[in-house]
mmCIF file of C-alpha atoms and ligand atoms in Angstrom:
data_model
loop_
_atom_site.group_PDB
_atom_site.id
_atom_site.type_symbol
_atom_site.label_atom_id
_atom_site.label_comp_id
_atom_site.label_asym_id
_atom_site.label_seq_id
_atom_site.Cartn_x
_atom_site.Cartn_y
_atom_site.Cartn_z
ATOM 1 C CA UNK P 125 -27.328 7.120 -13.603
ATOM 2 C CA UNK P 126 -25.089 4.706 -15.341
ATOM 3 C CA UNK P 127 -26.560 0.857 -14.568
ATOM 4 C CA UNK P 128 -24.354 -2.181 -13.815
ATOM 5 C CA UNK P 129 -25.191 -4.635 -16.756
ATOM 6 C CA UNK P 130 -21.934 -7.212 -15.957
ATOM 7 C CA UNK P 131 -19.479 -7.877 -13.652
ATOM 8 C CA UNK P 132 -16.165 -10.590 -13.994
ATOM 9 C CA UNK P 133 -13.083 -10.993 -11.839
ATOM 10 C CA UNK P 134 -10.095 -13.201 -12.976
ATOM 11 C CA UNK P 135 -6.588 -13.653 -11.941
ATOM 12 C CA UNK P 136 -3.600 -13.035 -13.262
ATOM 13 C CA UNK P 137 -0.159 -13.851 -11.899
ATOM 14 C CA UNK P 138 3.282 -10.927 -12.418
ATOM 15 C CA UNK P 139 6.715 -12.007 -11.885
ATOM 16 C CA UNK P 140 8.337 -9.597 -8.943
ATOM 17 C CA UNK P 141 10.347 -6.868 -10.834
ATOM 18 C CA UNK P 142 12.863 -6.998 -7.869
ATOM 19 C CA UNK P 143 13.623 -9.777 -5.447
ATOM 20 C CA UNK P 144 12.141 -8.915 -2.011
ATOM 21 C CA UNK P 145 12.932 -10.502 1.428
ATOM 22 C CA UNK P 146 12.462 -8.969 4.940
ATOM 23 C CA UNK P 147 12.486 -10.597 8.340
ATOM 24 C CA UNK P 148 9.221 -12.744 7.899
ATOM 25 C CA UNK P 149 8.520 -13.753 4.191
ATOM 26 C CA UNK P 150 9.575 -13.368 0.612
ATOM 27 C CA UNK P 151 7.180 -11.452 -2.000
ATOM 28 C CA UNK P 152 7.228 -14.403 -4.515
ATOM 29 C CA UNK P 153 4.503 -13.295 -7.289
ATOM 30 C CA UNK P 154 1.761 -10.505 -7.657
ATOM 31 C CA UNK P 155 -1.039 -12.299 -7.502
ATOM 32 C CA UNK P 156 -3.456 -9.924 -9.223
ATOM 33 C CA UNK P 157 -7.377 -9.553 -9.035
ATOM 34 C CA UNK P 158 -8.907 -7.976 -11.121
ATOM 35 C CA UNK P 159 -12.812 -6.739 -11.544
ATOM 36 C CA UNK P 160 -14.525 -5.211 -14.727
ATOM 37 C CA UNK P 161 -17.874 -3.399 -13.995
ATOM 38 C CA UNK P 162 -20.181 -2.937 -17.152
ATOM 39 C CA UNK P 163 -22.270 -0.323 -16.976
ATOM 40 C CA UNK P 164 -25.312 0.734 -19.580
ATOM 41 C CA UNK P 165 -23.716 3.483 -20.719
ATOM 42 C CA UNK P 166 -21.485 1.852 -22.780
ATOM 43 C CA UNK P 167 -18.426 2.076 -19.826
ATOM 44 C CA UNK P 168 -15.929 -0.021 -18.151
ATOM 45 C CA UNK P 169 -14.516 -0.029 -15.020
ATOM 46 C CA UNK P 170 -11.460 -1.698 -13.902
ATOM 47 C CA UNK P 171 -10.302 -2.299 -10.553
ATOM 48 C CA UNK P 172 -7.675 -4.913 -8.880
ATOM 49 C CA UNK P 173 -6.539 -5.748 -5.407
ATOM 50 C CA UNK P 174 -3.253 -8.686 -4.475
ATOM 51 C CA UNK P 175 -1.448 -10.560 -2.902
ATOM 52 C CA UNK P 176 1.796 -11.364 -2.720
ATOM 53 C CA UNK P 177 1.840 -15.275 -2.948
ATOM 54 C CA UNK P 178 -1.217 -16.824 -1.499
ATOM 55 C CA UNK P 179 -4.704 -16.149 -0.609
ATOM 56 C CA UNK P 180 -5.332 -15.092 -4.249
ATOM 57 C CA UNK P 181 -7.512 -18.130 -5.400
ATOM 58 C CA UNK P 182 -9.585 -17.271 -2.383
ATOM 59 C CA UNK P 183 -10.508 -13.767 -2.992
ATOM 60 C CA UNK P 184 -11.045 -14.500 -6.710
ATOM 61 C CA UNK P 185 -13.504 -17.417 -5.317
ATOM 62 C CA UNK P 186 -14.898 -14.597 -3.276
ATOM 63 C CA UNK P 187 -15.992 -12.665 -6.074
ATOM 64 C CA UNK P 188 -17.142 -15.310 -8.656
ATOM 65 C CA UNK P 189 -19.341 -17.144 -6.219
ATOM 66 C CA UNK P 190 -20.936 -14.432 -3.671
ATOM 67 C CA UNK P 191 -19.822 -10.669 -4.290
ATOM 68 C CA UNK P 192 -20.025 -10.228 -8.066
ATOM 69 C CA UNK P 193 -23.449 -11.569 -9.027
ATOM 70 C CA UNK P 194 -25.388 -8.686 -6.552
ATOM 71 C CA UNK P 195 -24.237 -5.847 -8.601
ATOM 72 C CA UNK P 196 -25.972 -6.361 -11.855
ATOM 73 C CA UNK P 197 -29.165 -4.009 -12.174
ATOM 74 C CA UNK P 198 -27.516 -1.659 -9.549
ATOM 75 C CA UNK P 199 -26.305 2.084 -10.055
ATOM 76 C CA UNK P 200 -22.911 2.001 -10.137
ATOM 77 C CA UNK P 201 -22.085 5.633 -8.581
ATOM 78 C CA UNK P 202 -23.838 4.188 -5.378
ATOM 79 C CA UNK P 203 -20.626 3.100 -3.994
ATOM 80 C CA UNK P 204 -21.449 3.656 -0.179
ATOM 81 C CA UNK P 205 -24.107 1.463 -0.975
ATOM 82 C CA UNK P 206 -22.555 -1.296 -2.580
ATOM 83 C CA UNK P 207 -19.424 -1.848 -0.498
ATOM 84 C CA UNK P 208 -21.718 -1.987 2.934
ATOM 85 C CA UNK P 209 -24.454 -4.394 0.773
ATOM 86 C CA UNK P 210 -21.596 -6.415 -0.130
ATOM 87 C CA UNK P 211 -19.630 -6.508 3.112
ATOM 88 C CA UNK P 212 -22.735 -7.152 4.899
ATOM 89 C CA UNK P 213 -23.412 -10.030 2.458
ATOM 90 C CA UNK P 214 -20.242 -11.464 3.851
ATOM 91 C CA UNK P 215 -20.454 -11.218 7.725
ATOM 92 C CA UNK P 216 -19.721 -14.291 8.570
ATOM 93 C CA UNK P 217 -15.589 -13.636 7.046
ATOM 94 C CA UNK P 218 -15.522 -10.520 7.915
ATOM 95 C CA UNK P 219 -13.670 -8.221 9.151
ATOM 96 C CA UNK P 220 -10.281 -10.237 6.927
ATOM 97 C CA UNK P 221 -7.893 -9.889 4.785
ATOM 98 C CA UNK P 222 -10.041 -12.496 1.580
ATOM 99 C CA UNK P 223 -12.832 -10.232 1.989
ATOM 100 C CA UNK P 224 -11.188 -6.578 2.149
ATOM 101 C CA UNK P 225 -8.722 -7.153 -0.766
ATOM 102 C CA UNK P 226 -12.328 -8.585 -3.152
ATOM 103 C CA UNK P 227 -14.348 -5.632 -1.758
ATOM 104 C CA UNK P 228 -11.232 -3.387 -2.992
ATOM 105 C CA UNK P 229 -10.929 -4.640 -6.363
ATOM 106 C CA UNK P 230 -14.897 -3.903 -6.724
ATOM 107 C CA UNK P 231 -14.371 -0.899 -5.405
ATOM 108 C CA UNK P 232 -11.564 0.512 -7.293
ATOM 109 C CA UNK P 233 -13.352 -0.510 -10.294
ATOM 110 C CA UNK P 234 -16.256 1.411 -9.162
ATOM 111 C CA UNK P 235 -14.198 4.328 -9.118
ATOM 112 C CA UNK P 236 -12.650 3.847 -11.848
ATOM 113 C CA UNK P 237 -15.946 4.324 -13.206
ATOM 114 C CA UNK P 238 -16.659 6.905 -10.818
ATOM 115 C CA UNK P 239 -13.740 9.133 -12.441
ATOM 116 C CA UNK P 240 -14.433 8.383 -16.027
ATOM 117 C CA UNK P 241 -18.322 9.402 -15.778
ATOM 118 C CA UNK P 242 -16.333 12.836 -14.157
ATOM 119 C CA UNK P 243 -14.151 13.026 -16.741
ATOM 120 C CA UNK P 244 -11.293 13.772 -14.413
ATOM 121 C CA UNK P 245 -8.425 12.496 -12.829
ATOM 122 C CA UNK P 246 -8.653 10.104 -9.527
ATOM 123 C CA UNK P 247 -6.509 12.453 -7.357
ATOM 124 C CA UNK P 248 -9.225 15.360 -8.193
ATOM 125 C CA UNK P 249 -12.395 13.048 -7.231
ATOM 126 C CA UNK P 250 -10.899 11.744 -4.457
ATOM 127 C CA UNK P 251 -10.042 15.394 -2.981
ATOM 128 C CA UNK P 252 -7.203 17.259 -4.787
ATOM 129 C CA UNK P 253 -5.081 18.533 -2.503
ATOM 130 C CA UNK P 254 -1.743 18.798 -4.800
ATOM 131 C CA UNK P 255 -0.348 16.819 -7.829
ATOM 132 C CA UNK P 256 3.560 16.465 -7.180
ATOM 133 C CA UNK P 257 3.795 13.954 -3.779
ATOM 134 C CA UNK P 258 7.062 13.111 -2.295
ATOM 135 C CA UNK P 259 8.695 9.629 -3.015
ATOM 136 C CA UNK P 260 11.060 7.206 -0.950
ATOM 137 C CA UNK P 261 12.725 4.456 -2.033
ATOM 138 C CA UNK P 262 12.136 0.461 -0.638
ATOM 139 C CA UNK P 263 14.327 -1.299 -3.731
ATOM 140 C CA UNK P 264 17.291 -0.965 -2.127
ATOM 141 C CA UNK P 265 16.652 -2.446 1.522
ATOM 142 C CA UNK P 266 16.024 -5.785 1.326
ATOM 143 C CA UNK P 267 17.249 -7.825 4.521
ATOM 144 C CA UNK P 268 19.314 -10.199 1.706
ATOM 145 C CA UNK P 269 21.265 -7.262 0.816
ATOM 146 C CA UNK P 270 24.986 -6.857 1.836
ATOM 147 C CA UNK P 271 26.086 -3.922 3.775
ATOM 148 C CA UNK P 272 28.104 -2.844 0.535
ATOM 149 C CA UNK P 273 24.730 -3.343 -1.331
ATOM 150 C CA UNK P 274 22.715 -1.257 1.150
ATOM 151 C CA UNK P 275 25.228 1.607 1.298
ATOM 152 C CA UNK P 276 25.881 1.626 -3.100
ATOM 153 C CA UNK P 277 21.475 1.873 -3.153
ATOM 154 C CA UNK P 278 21.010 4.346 -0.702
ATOM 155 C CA UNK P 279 24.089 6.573 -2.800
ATOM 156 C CA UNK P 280 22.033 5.715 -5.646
ATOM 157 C CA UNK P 281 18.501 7.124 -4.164
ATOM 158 C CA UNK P 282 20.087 9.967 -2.788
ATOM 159 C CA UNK P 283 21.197 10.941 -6.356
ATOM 160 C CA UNK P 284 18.228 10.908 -7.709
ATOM 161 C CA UNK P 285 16.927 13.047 -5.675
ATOM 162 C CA UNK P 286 14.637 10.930 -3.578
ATOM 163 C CA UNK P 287 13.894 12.350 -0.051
ATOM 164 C CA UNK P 288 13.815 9.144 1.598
ATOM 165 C CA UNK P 289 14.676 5.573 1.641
ATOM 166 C CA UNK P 290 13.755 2.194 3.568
ATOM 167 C CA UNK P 291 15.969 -0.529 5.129
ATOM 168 C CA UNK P 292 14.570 -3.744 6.342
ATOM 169 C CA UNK P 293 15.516 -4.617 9.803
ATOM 170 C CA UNK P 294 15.215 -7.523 12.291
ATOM 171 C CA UNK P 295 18.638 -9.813 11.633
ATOM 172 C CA UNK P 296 19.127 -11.886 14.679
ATOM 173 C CA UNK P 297 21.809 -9.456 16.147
ATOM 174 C CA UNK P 298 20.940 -6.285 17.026
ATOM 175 C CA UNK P 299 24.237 -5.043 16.699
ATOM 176 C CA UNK P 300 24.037 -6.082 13.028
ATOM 177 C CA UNK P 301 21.043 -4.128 12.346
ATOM 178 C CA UNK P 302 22.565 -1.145 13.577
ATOM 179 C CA UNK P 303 25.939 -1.470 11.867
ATOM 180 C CA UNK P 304 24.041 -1.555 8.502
ATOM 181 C CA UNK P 305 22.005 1.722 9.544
ATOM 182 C CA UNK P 306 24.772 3.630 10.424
ATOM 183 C CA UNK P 307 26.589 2.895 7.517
ATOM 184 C CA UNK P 308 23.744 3.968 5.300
ATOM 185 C CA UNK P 309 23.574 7.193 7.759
ATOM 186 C CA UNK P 310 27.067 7.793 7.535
ATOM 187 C CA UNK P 311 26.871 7.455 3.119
ATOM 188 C CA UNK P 312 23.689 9.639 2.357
ATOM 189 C CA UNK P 313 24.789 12.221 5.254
ATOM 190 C CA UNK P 314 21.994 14.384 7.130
ATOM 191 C CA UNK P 315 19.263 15.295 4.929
ATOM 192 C CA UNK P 316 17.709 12.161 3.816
ATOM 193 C CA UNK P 317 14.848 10.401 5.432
ATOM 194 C CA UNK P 318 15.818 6.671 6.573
ATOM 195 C CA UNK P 319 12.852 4.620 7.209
ATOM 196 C CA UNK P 320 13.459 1.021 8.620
ATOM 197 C CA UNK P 321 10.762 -1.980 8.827
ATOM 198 C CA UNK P 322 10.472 -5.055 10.759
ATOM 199 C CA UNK P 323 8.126 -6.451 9.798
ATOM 200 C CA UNK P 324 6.238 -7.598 12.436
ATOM 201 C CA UNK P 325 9.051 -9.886 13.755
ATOM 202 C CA UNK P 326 9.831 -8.762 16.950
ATOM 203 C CA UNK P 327 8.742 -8.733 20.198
ATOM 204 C CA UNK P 328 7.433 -5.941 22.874
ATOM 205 C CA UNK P 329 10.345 -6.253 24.436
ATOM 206 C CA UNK P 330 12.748 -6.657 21.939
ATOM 207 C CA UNK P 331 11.467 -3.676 19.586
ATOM 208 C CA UNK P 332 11.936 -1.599 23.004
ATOM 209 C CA UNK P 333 15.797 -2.428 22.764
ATOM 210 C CA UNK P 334 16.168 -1.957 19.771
ATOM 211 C CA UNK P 335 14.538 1.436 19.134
ATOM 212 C CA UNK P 336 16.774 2.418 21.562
ATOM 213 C CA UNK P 337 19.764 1.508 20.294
ATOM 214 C CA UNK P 338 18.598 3.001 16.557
ATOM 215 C CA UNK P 339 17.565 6.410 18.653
ATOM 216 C CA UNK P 340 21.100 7.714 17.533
ATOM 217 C CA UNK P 341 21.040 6.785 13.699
ATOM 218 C CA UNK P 342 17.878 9.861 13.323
ATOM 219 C CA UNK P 343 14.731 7.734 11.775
ATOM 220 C CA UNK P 344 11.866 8.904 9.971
ATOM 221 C CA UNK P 345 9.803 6.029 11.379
ATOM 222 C CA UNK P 346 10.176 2.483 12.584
ATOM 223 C CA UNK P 347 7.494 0.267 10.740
ATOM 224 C CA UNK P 348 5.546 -2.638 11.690
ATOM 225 C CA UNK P 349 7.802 -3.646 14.911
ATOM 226 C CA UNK P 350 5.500 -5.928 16.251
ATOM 227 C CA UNK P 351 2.480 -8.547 14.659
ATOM 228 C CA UNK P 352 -0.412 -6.272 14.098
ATOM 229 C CA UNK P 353 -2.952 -7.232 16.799
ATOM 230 C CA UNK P 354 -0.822 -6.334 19.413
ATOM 231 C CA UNK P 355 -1.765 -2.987 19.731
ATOM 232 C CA UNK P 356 -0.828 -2.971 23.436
ATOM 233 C CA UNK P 357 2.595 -3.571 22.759
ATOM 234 C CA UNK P 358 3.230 -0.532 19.999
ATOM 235 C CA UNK P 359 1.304 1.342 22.768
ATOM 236 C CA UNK P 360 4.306 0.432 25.122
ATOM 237 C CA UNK P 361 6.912 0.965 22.392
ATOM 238 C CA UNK P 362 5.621 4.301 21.333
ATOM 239 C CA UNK P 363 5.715 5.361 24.398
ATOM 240 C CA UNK P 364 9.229 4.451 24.925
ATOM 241 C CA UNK P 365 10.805 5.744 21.537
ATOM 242 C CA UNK P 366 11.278 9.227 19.974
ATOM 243 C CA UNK P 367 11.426 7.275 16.317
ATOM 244 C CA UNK P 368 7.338 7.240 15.134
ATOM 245 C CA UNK P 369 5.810 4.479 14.638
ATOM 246 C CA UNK P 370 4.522 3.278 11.869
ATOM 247 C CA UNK P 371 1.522 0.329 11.098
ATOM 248 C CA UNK P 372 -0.976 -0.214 8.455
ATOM 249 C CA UNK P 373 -0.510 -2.778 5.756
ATOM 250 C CA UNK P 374 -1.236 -5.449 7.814
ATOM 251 C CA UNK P 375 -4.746 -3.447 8.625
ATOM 252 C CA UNK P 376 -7.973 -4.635 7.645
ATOM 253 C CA UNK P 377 -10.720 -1.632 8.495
ATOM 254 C CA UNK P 378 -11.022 1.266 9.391
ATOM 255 C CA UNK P 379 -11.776 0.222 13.283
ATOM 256 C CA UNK P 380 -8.500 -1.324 13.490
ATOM 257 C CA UNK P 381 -6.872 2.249 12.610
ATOM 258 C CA UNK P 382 -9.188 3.945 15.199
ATOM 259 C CA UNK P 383 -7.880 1.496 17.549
ATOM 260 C CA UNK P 384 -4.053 2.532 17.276
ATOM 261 C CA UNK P 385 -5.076 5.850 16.589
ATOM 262 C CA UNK P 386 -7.012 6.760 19.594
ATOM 263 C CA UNK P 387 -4.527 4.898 21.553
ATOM 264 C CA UNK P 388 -1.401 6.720 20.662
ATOM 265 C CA UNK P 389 0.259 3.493 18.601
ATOM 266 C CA UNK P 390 0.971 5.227 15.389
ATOM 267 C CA UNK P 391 2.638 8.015 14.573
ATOM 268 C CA UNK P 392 2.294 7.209 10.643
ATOM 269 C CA UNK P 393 0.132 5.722 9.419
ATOM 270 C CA UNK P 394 0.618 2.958 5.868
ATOM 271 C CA UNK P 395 -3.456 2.096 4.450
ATOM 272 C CA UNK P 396 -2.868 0.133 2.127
ATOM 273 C CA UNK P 397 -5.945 0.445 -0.502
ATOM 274 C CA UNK P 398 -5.721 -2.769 -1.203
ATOM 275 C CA UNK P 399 -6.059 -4.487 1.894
ATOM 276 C CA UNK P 400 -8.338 -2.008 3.945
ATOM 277 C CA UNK P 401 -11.187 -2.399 1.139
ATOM 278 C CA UNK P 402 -10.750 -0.146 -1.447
ATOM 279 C CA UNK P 403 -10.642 3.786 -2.016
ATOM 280 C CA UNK P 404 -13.906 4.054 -0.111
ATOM 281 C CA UNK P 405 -12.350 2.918 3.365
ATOM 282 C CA UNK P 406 -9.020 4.130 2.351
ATOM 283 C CA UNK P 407 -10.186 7.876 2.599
ATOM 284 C CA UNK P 408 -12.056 7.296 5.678
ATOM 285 C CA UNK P 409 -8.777 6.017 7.307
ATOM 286 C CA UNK P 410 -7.108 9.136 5.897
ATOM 287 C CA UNK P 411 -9.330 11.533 7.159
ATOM 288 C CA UNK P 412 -9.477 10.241 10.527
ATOM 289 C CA UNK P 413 -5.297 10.085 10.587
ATOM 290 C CA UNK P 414 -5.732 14.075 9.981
ATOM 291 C CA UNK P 415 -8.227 14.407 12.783
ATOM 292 C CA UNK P 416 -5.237 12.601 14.910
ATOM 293 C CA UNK P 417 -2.733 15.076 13.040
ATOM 294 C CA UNK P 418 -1.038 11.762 11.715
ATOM 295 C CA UNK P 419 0.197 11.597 8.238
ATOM 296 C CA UNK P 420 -0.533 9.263 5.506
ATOM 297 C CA UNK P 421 2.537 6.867 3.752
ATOM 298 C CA UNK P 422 0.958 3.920 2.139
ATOM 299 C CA UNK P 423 2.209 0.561 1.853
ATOM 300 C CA UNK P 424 2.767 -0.704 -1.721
ATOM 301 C CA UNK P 425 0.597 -0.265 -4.882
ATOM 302 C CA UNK P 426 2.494 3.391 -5.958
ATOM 303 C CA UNK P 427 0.362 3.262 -8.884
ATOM 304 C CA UNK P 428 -2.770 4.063 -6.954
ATOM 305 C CA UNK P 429 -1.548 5.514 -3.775
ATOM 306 C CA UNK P 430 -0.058 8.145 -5.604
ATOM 307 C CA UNK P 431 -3.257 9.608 -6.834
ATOM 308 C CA UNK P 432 -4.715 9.067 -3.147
ATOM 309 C CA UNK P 433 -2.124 11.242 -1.261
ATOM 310 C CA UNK P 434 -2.256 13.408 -3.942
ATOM 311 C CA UNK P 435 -5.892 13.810 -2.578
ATOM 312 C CA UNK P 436 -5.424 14.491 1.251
ATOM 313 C CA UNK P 437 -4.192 17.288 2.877
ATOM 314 C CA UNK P 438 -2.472 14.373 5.399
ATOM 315 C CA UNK P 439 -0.387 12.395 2.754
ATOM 316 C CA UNK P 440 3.042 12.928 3.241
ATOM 317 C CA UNK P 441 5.380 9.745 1.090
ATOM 318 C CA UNK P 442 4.314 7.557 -1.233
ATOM 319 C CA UNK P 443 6.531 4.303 -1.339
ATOM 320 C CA UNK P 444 8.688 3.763 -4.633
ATOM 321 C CA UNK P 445 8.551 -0.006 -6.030
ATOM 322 C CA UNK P 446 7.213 -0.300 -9.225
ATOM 323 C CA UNK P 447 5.625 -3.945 -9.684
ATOM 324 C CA UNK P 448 2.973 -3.312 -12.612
ATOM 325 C CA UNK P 449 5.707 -2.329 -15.357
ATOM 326 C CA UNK P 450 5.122 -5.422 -17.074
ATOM 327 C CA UNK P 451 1.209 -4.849 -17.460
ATOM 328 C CA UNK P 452 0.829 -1.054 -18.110
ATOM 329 C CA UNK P 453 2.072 1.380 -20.797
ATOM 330 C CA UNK P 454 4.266 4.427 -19.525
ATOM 331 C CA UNK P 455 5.520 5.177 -16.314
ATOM 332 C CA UNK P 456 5.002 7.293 -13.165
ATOM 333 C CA UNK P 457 6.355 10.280 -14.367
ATOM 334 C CA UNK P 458 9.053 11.292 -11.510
ATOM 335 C CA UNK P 459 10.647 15.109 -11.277
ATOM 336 C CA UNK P 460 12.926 15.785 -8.339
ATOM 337 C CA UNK P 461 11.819 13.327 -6.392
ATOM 338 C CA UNK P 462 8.145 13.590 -6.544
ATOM 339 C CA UNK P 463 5.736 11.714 -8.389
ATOM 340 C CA UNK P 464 3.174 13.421 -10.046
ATOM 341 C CA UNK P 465 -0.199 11.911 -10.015
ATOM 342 C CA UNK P 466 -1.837 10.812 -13.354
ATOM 343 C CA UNK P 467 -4.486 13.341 -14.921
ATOM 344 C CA UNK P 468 -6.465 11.174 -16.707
ATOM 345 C CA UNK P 469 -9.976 10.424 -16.007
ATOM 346 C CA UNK P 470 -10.308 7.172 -14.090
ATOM 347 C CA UNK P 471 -7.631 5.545 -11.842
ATOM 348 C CA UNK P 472 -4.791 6.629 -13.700
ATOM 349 C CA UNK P 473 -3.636 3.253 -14.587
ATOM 350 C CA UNK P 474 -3.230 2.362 -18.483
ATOM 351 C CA UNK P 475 -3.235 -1.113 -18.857
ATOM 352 C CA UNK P 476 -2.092 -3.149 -21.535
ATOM 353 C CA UNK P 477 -4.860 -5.247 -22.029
ATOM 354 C CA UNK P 478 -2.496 -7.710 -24.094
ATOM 355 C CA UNK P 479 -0.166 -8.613 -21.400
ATOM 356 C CA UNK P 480 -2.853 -8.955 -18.860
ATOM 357 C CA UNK P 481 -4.884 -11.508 -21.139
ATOM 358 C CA UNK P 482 -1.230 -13.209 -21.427
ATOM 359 C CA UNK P 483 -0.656 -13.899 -17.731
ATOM 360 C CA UNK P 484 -3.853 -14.827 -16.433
ATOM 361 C CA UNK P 485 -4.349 -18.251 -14.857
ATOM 362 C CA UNK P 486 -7.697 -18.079 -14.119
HETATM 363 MG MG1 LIG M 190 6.347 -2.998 5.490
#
């Protein structure tokens, strides 16, 4: 019964290994959270959540000044425990985005722990369903991209044997956005998986049109068409489309999966650990999906997710953009276009303690 003697949280800020735009925003800097848990036994958990430019002083706030000081004295394998003590703590904020992403770096470090006291690999606790999970590529789809660009980094996926890439979508023409899917379609040929996201900058309406126009270029989804609380509208759109549809990074609980779920809104679904709360809720949303028959494809953070598809029988991509090179030793290890999830005990991630110290701000 290993005993919490310490919790900290502290911030650290990583360049973006790639520059990233889509329709809405540009990923500027990971902000990074992370949580060490103590425990009495002589063990250390680490966990993390982000963001991608803002918010981070906020959730790091979060933990310092309310979450972190209520788990000393408490068994740390009581995770169902601690997440609902802690989100309870925090009702007033809740259910949003500053208190899911400091519950999820508690909670990852809690399984972190979880694993090590195990002595096995994340992808086993969490469920073990296989090791090797598919990968597709986002690097080469960024809305800033020229069609030229698009067309030279989908060849480039293709060859190495990746069964699926993404494009971002949502120029002002639709015409445009089609032009650049077809000419990806026509490079790659048949067989690959094209994923396209839009995110969230379109209307009802608009997302109608243009799923139908895209009907002919064969996607594997169309992702985050519309701003996340209008569930309505992917009801509509889903309706209308044969492409799936696919939400979930811009999630914050389980309930608001149930929602599209129950509804018929999403044919895939993207939990993102980070932002639902952790690994706790991010199984709970993955289990439900496979009561819908819906498949998992999470958004960002490959480093984890790959362990956590790797766990459910419902995972079916995990998303390729590496973006914690700069603080880790190795790399995924990547055979025929499948990741292989980590087998050490813990998360899976080895950090390099050095370059973390080196970029933290606070
Ligand atoms: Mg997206």
């Amino acid at each position: 019964m290993p005993i919490i003697t310490a919790a900290r949280a502290y911030l650290v800020d990583l360049e973006v290994e790639t520059v990233r735009t889509d329709a809405v925003q540009s990923f500027l800097k990971q902000e990074t959270v992370f949580v060490e848990i103590d425990t009495d036994d002589g063990m250390t958990g680490t966990g993390y959540a982000y963001t991608i430019g803002t918010g981070g002083h906020a959730v790091l706030s979060m933990l310092r000044q309310h979450l972190l000081s209520q788990l000393p004295g408490r068994d740390s394998s009581h995770i169902e425990n601690l997440w609902h003590t802690l989100f309870a703590s925090t009702r007033a904020t809740t259910v949003g985005a500053i208190t899911s992403l400091a519950l999820a770096a508690v909670d990852t470090a809690l399984w972190d722990l979880k694993c090590k006291v195990a002595g096995a690999p994340l992808w086993q606790v969490a469920g073990g369903f296989r090791q090797a999970v598919p990968l597709y590529d986002t690097e080469g789809g960024w809305l800033h991209l020229t069609t030229d660009e698009l067309v030279r980094g989908a060849l480039a996926s293709r060859d190495a044997g990746w069964g699926g890439l993404k494009l971002k979508v949502g120029k002002p023409n639709a015409r445009e956005d089609k032009e650049r899917l077809l000419a990806v379609r026509d490079a790659v040929g048949d067989r690959m998986d094209i994923m396209v996201d839009a995110n969230q900058s379109m209307t009802a309406a608009e997302a109608i049109r243009r799923a139908h126009a895209f009907e002919d270029v064969d996607l594997f989804w169309l992702e985050e068409p519309l701003p996340a609380d209008d569930v309505a509208g992917h009801v509509r759109l889903a309706a209308s489309t044969s492409i799936p549809i696919a939400v979930g990074e811009s999630l914050y609980s389980v309930g608001q999966f149930r929602d599209y779920l129950e509804r018929g809104a999403a044919g895939i679904v993207q939990v993102d650990v980070a932002r639902v709360g952790g690994i706790t809720p991010w199984l709970k949303v993955a289990h439900l999906a496979e009561a819908f028959n819906v498949s998992i494809c999470p958004h960002f953070l490959m480093e984890l997710h790959v362990s956590l598809v790797a766990a459910v029988p419902n995972g079916r991509y995990v998303e390729h953009i590496p973006q914690l090179r700069a603080v880790t030793h190795g790399e995924m290890t990547i055979e025929n276009g499948h990741a292989l999830a980590p087998q050490t005990p813990g998360l899976g991630i080895d950090w390099d303690r050095d370059a973390v110290d080196n970029r933290r701000v606070l």
